[in-house]
């Protein structure tokens, strides 16, 4: 299975909004509403921030939102804050009953 | 609140078997219909899903690793394990265990354990 495609890096200024894309195929992202997103700060374990495309776990800021169109899922972070600087990974269930991650996106808050 | 903790040797010789255990505390693995996964991350690189197991024993593996991986569960000790055979330097990574309440999302992670493959 091939990794989902994410941009290597994105950046934004405090207060702005950014969007990270995650492109797969009809066998993963496009075929199921089982896309999740994770935030990983340096030296820390990943943290779930979005599940099943649009849902936020309890305690996750509503500045994080998810969506999907066709084979591409997106994570939007609004009102950027310095603490949002981290690596972000998407993940999807696949038709082979496996999971696949994206290559990760480094978010820089300018 | 459930917590996961990985344990195992930090150094494994090439061609040998990497064995890790994930101990679950703060709740029983049987308390829900969970999947239990292993994920790894080489230094500075992306996350790679290795595989998962349900308490029923049903397993799913990453096709790229399937020939070398076995994941098993020990209900009595509330833990599950990873065996990766015939390791090479490319298997050097931070290994995480995690819980899935549903189709794919991983809501509870261990802190990770570093495994280095070297002679």
GROMACS .gro file of C-alpha atoms in nm:
model
  229
    1UNK     CA    1   0.000   0.000   0.000
    2UNK     CA    2   0.125   0.347  -0.080
    3UNK     CA    3   0.145   0.623   0.177
    4UNK     CA    4  -0.113   0.898   0.149
    5UNK     CA    5   0.021   1.218  -0.006
    6UNK     CA    6   0.064   1.526   0.211
    7UNK     CA    7   0.259   1.847   0.145
    8UNK     CA    8   0.597   1.834   0.316
    9UNK     CA    9   0.550   2.171   0.479
   10UNK     CA   10   0.304   2.455   0.527
   11UNK     CA   11   0.337   2.781   0.713
   12UNK     CA   12   0.122   3.062   0.840
   13UNK     CA   13   0.126   3.363   1.068
   14UNK     CA   14  -0.047   3.374   1.405
   15UNK     CA   15  -0.418   3.429   1.366
   16UNK     CA   16  -0.428   3.302   1.008
   17UNK     CA   17  -0.582   2.980   0.882
   18UNK     CA   18  -0.402   2.700   0.704
   19UNK     CA   19  -0.515   2.383   0.532
   20UNK     CA   20  -0.324   2.057   0.497
   21UNK     CA   21  -0.431   1.817   0.226
   22UNK     CA   22  -0.413   1.438   0.231
   23UNK     CA   23  -0.462   1.262  -0.102
   24UNK     CA   24  -0.526   0.894  -0.142
   25UNK     CA   25  -0.734   0.674  -0.368
   26UNK     CA   26  -1.082   0.530  -0.387
   27UNK     CA   27  -0.945   0.232  -0.194
   28UNK     CA   28  -0.870   0.438   0.113
   29UNK     CA   29  -0.953   0.807   0.162
   30UNK     CA   30  -1.218   0.818  -0.108
   31UNK     CA   31  -1.383   0.493  -0.015
   32UNK     CA   32  -1.446   0.539   0.355
   33UNK     CA   33  -1.524   0.809   0.608
   34UNK     CA   34  -1.244   0.675   0.826
   35UNK     CA   35  -0.981   0.946   0.790
   36UNK     CA   36  -0.808   1.067   1.104
   37UNK     CA   37  -0.549   1.335   1.178
   38UNK     CA   38  -0.269   1.345   1.434
   39UNK     CA   39  -0.055   1.621   1.577
   40UNK     CA   40   0.300   1.535   1.682
   41UNK     CA   41   0.528   1.771   1.869
   42UNK     CA   42   0.902   1.695   1.875
   43UNK     CA   43   0.987   1.407   2.104
   44UNK     CA   44   0.621   1.333   2.177
   45UNK     CA   45   0.378   1.063   2.075
   46UNK     CA   46   0.117   1.156   1.813
   47UNK     CA   47  -0.212   1.295   1.943
   48UNK     CA   48  -0.548   1.233   1.775
   49UNK     CA   49  -0.711   1.561   1.672
   50UNK     CA   50  -0.970   1.454   1.412
   51UNK     CA   51  -1.140   1.118   1.355
   52UNK     CA   52  -1.388   0.989   1.100
   53UNK     CA   53  -1.315   1.287   0.874
   54UNK     CA   54  -1.483   1.561   1.077
   55UNK     CA   55  -1.507   1.462   1.444
   56UNK     CA   56  -1.301   1.618   1.721
   57UNK     CA   57  -1.215   1.420   2.035
   58UNK     CA   58  -1.309   1.577   2.364
   59UNK     CA   59  -1.057   1.840   2.465
   60UNK     CA   60  -0.935   1.924   2.115
   61UNK     CA   61  -0.974   2.288   2.019
   62UNK     CA   62  -1.253   2.376   1.776
   63UNK     CA   63  -0.988   2.562   1.576
   64UNK     CA   64  -0.915   2.222   1.421
   65UNK     CA   65  -1.157   2.096   1.158
   66UNK     CA   66  -1.160   1.823   0.897
   67UNK     CA   67  -1.330   1.764   0.566
   68UNK     CA   68  -1.316   1.540   0.264
   69UNK     CA   69  -1.388   1.569  -0.108
   70UNK     CA   70  -1.338   1.268  -0.329
   71UNK     CA   71  -0.999   1.111  -0.264
   72UNK     CA   72  -0.863   1.412  -0.074
   73UNK     CA   73  -0.911   1.488   0.294
   74UNK     CA   74  -0.817   1.818   0.451
   75UNK     CA   75  -0.727   1.951   0.793
   76UNK     CA   76  -0.788   2.319   0.858
   77UNK     CA   77  -0.642   2.504   1.153
   78UNK     CA   78  -0.792   2.846   1.213
   79UNK     CA   79  -0.659   3.122   1.435
   80UNK     CA   80  -0.306   2.981   1.421
   81UNK     CA   81  -0.118   2.983   1.748
   82UNK     CA   82   0.249   2.926   1.820
   83UNK     CA   83   0.162   2.600   1.997
   84UNK     CA   84   0.020   2.461   1.672
   85UNK     CA   85   0.371   2.433   1.529
   86UNK     CA   86   0.416   2.058   1.492
   87UNK     CA   87   0.407   1.771   1.244
   88UNK     CA   88   0.064   1.659   1.123
   89UNK     CA   89  -0.023   1.316   0.985
   90UNK     CA   90  -0.335   1.187   0.818
   91UNK     CA   91  -0.442   0.824   0.833
   92UNK     CA   92  -0.705   0.619   0.656
   93UNK     CA   93  -0.868   0.280   0.671
   94UNK     CA   94  -0.815   0.086   0.347
   95UNK     CA   95  -1.007  -0.169   0.145
   96UNK     CA   96  -0.751  -0.428   0.253
   97UNK     CA   97  -0.862  -0.382   0.613
   98UNK     CA   98  -0.535  -0.211   0.697
   99UNK     CA   99  -0.438   0.142   0.794
  100UNK     CA  100  -0.215   0.378   0.601
  101UNK     CA  101  -0.052   0.705   0.709
  102UNK     CA  102   0.037   1.010   0.509
  103UNK     CA  103   0.397   1.125   0.477
  104UNK     CA  104   0.346   1.402   0.729
  105UNK     CA  105   0.338   1.781   0.705
  106UNK     CA  106   0.555   2.017   0.907
  107UNK     CA  107   0.361   2.325   1.013
  108UNK     CA  108   0.565   2.635   1.083
  109UNK     CA  109   0.403   2.930   1.260
  110UNK     CA  110   0.589   3.236   1.139
  111UNK     CA  111  -0.813   0.651   3.171
  112UNK     CA  112  -0.638   0.377   2.983
  113UNK     CA  113  -0.261   0.401   2.944
  114UNK     CA  114  -0.026   0.206   2.720
  115UNK     CA  115   0.342   0.137   2.781
  116UNK     CA  116   0.587  -0.028   2.542
  117UNK     CA  117   0.875  -0.238   2.668
  118UNK     CA  118   1.148  -0.453   2.522
  119UNK     CA  119   1.515  -0.459   2.425
  120UNK     CA  120   1.653  -0.134   2.291
  121UNK     CA  121   1.918  -0.310   2.084
  122UNK     CA  122   1.867  -0.603   1.847
  123UNK     CA  123   2.125  -0.766   1.623
  124UNK     CA  124   2.071  -0.790   1.247
  125UNK     CA  125   1.887  -1.104   1.133
  126UNK     CA  126   1.741  -1.157   1.481
  127UNK     CA  127   1.385  -1.105   1.603
  128UNK     CA  128   1.263  -0.780   1.752
  129UNK     CA  129   1.015  -0.847   2.034
  130UNK     CA  130   0.814  -0.576   2.209
  131UNK     CA  131   0.528  -0.581   2.457
  132UNK     CA  132   0.259  -0.321   2.515
  133UNK     CA  133   0.115  -0.324   2.867
  134UNK     CA  134  -0.231  -0.174   2.909
  135UNK     CA  135  -0.325  -0.017   3.242
  136UNK     CA  136  -0.620   0.182   3.374
  137UNK     CA  137  -0.873  -0.055   3.221
  138UNK     CA  138  -0.922  -0.397   3.073
  139UNK     CA  139  -0.843  -0.466   2.708
  140UNK     CA  140  -1.175  -0.652   2.710
  141UNK     CA  141  -1.374  -0.345   2.814
  142UNK     CA  142  -1.458  -0.249   2.458
  143UNK     CA  143  -1.445  -0.365   2.099
  144UNK     CA  144  -1.096  -0.234   2.040
  145UNK     CA  145  -0.821  -0.296   1.791
  146UNK     CA  146  -0.464  -0.288   1.927
  147UNK     CA  147  -0.199  -0.156   1.690
  148UNK     CA  148   0.175  -0.121   1.648
  149UNK     CA  149   0.320   0.179   1.465
  150UNK     CA  150   0.682   0.276   1.407
  151UNK     CA  151   0.871   0.591   1.316
  152UNK     CA  152   1.235   0.602   1.205
  153UNK     CA  153   1.417   0.910   1.330
  154UNK     CA  154   1.307   1.216   1.137
  155UNK     CA  155   1.068   1.017   0.919
  156UNK     CA  156   0.698   0.947   0.889
  157UNK     CA  157   0.475   0.712   1.084
  158UNK     CA  158   0.432   0.361   0.948
  159UNK     CA  159   0.147   0.136   1.059
  160UNK     CA  160   0.274  -0.216   1.127
  161UNK     CA  161  -0.041  -0.407   1.215
  162UNK     CA  162  -0.316  -0.468   1.470
  163UNK     CA  163  -0.501  -0.735   1.660
  164UNK     CA  164  -0.844  -0.776   1.812
  165UNK     CA  165  -0.908  -0.976   2.128
  166UNK     CA  166  -1.066  -1.240   1.907
  167UNK     CA  167  -0.718  -1.293   1.768
  168UNK     CA  168  -0.800  -1.147   1.428
  169UNK     CA  169  -0.496  -0.970   1.287
  170UNK     CA  170  -0.430  -0.729   1.001
  171UNK     CA  171  -0.079  -0.645   0.883
  172UNK     CA  172   0.090  -0.389   0.662
  173UNK     CA  173   0.150  -0.579   0.336
  174UNK     CA  174   0.509  -0.455   0.321
  175UNK     CA  175   0.587  -0.618   0.657
  176UNK     CA  176   0.339  -0.904   0.664
  177UNK     CA  177   0.593  -1.179   0.591
  178UNK     CA  178   0.801  -1.085   0.898
  179UNK     CA  179   0.542  -0.972   1.154
  180UNK     CA  180   0.338  -1.147   1.419
  181UNK     CA  181   0.115  -0.964   1.667
  182UNK     CA  182  -0.033  -1.157   1.956
  183UNK     CA  183  -0.247  -1.078   2.260
  184UNK     CA  184  -0.227  -1.196   2.621
  185UNK     CA  185  -0.565  -1.121   2.778
  186UNK     CA  186  -0.474  -1.252   3.121
  187UNK     CA  187  -0.191  -1.003   3.151
  188UNK     CA  188  -0.368  -0.722   2.968
  189UNK     CA  189  -0.097  -0.686   2.708
  190UNK     CA  190  -0.018  -0.747   2.345
  191UNK     CA  191   0.308  -0.810   2.166
  192UNK     CA  192   0.498  -0.753   1.843
  193UNK     CA  193   0.750  -0.990   1.687
  194UNK     CA  194   0.942  -0.870   1.381
  195UNK     CA  195   1.173  -1.131   1.233
  196UNK     CA  196   1.493  -1.101   1.032
  197UNK     CA  197   1.554  -0.739   1.122
  198UNK     CA  198   1.794  -0.508   0.943
  199UNK     CA  199   1.915  -0.154   1.010
  200UNK     CA  200   1.605  -0.031   0.824
  201UNK     CA  201   1.394  -0.154   1.116
  202UNK     CA  202   1.563   0.090   1.354
  203UNK     CA  203   1.283   0.315   1.477
  204UNK     CA  204   1.070   0.442   1.761
  205UNK     CA  205   0.797   0.183   1.810
  206UNK     CA  206   0.455   0.285   1.942
  207UNK     CA  207   0.157   0.082   2.052
  208UNK     CA  208  -0.191   0.232   2.028
  209UNK     CA  209  -0.561   0.161   2.072
  210UNK     CA  210  -0.836   0.191   1.811
  211UNK     CA  211  -1.199   0.216   1.925
  212UNK     CA  212  -1.322   0.194   1.570
  213UNK     CA  213  -1.228   0.175   1.208
  214UNK     CA  214  -0.878   0.305   1.215
  215UNK     CA  215  -0.846   0.601   1.440
  216UNK     CA  216  -0.587   0.565   1.713
  217UNK     CA  217  -0.705   0.747   2.022
  218UNK     CA  218  -0.462   0.630   2.288
  219UNK     CA  219  -0.087   0.593   2.234
  220UNK     CA  220   0.208   0.471   2.433
  221UNK     CA  221   0.509   0.699   2.472
  222UNK     CA  222   0.715   0.489   2.232
  223UNK     CA  223   1.028   0.281   2.271
  224UNK     CA  224   1.342   0.315   2.062
  225UNK     CA  225   1.478   0.001   1.902
  226UNK     CA  226   1.815   0.007   1.730
  227UNK     CA  227   1.925  -0.274   1.500
  228UNK     CA  228   2.300  -0.302   1.511
  229UNK     CA  229   2.571  -0.559   1.565
   0.00000   0.00000   0.00000
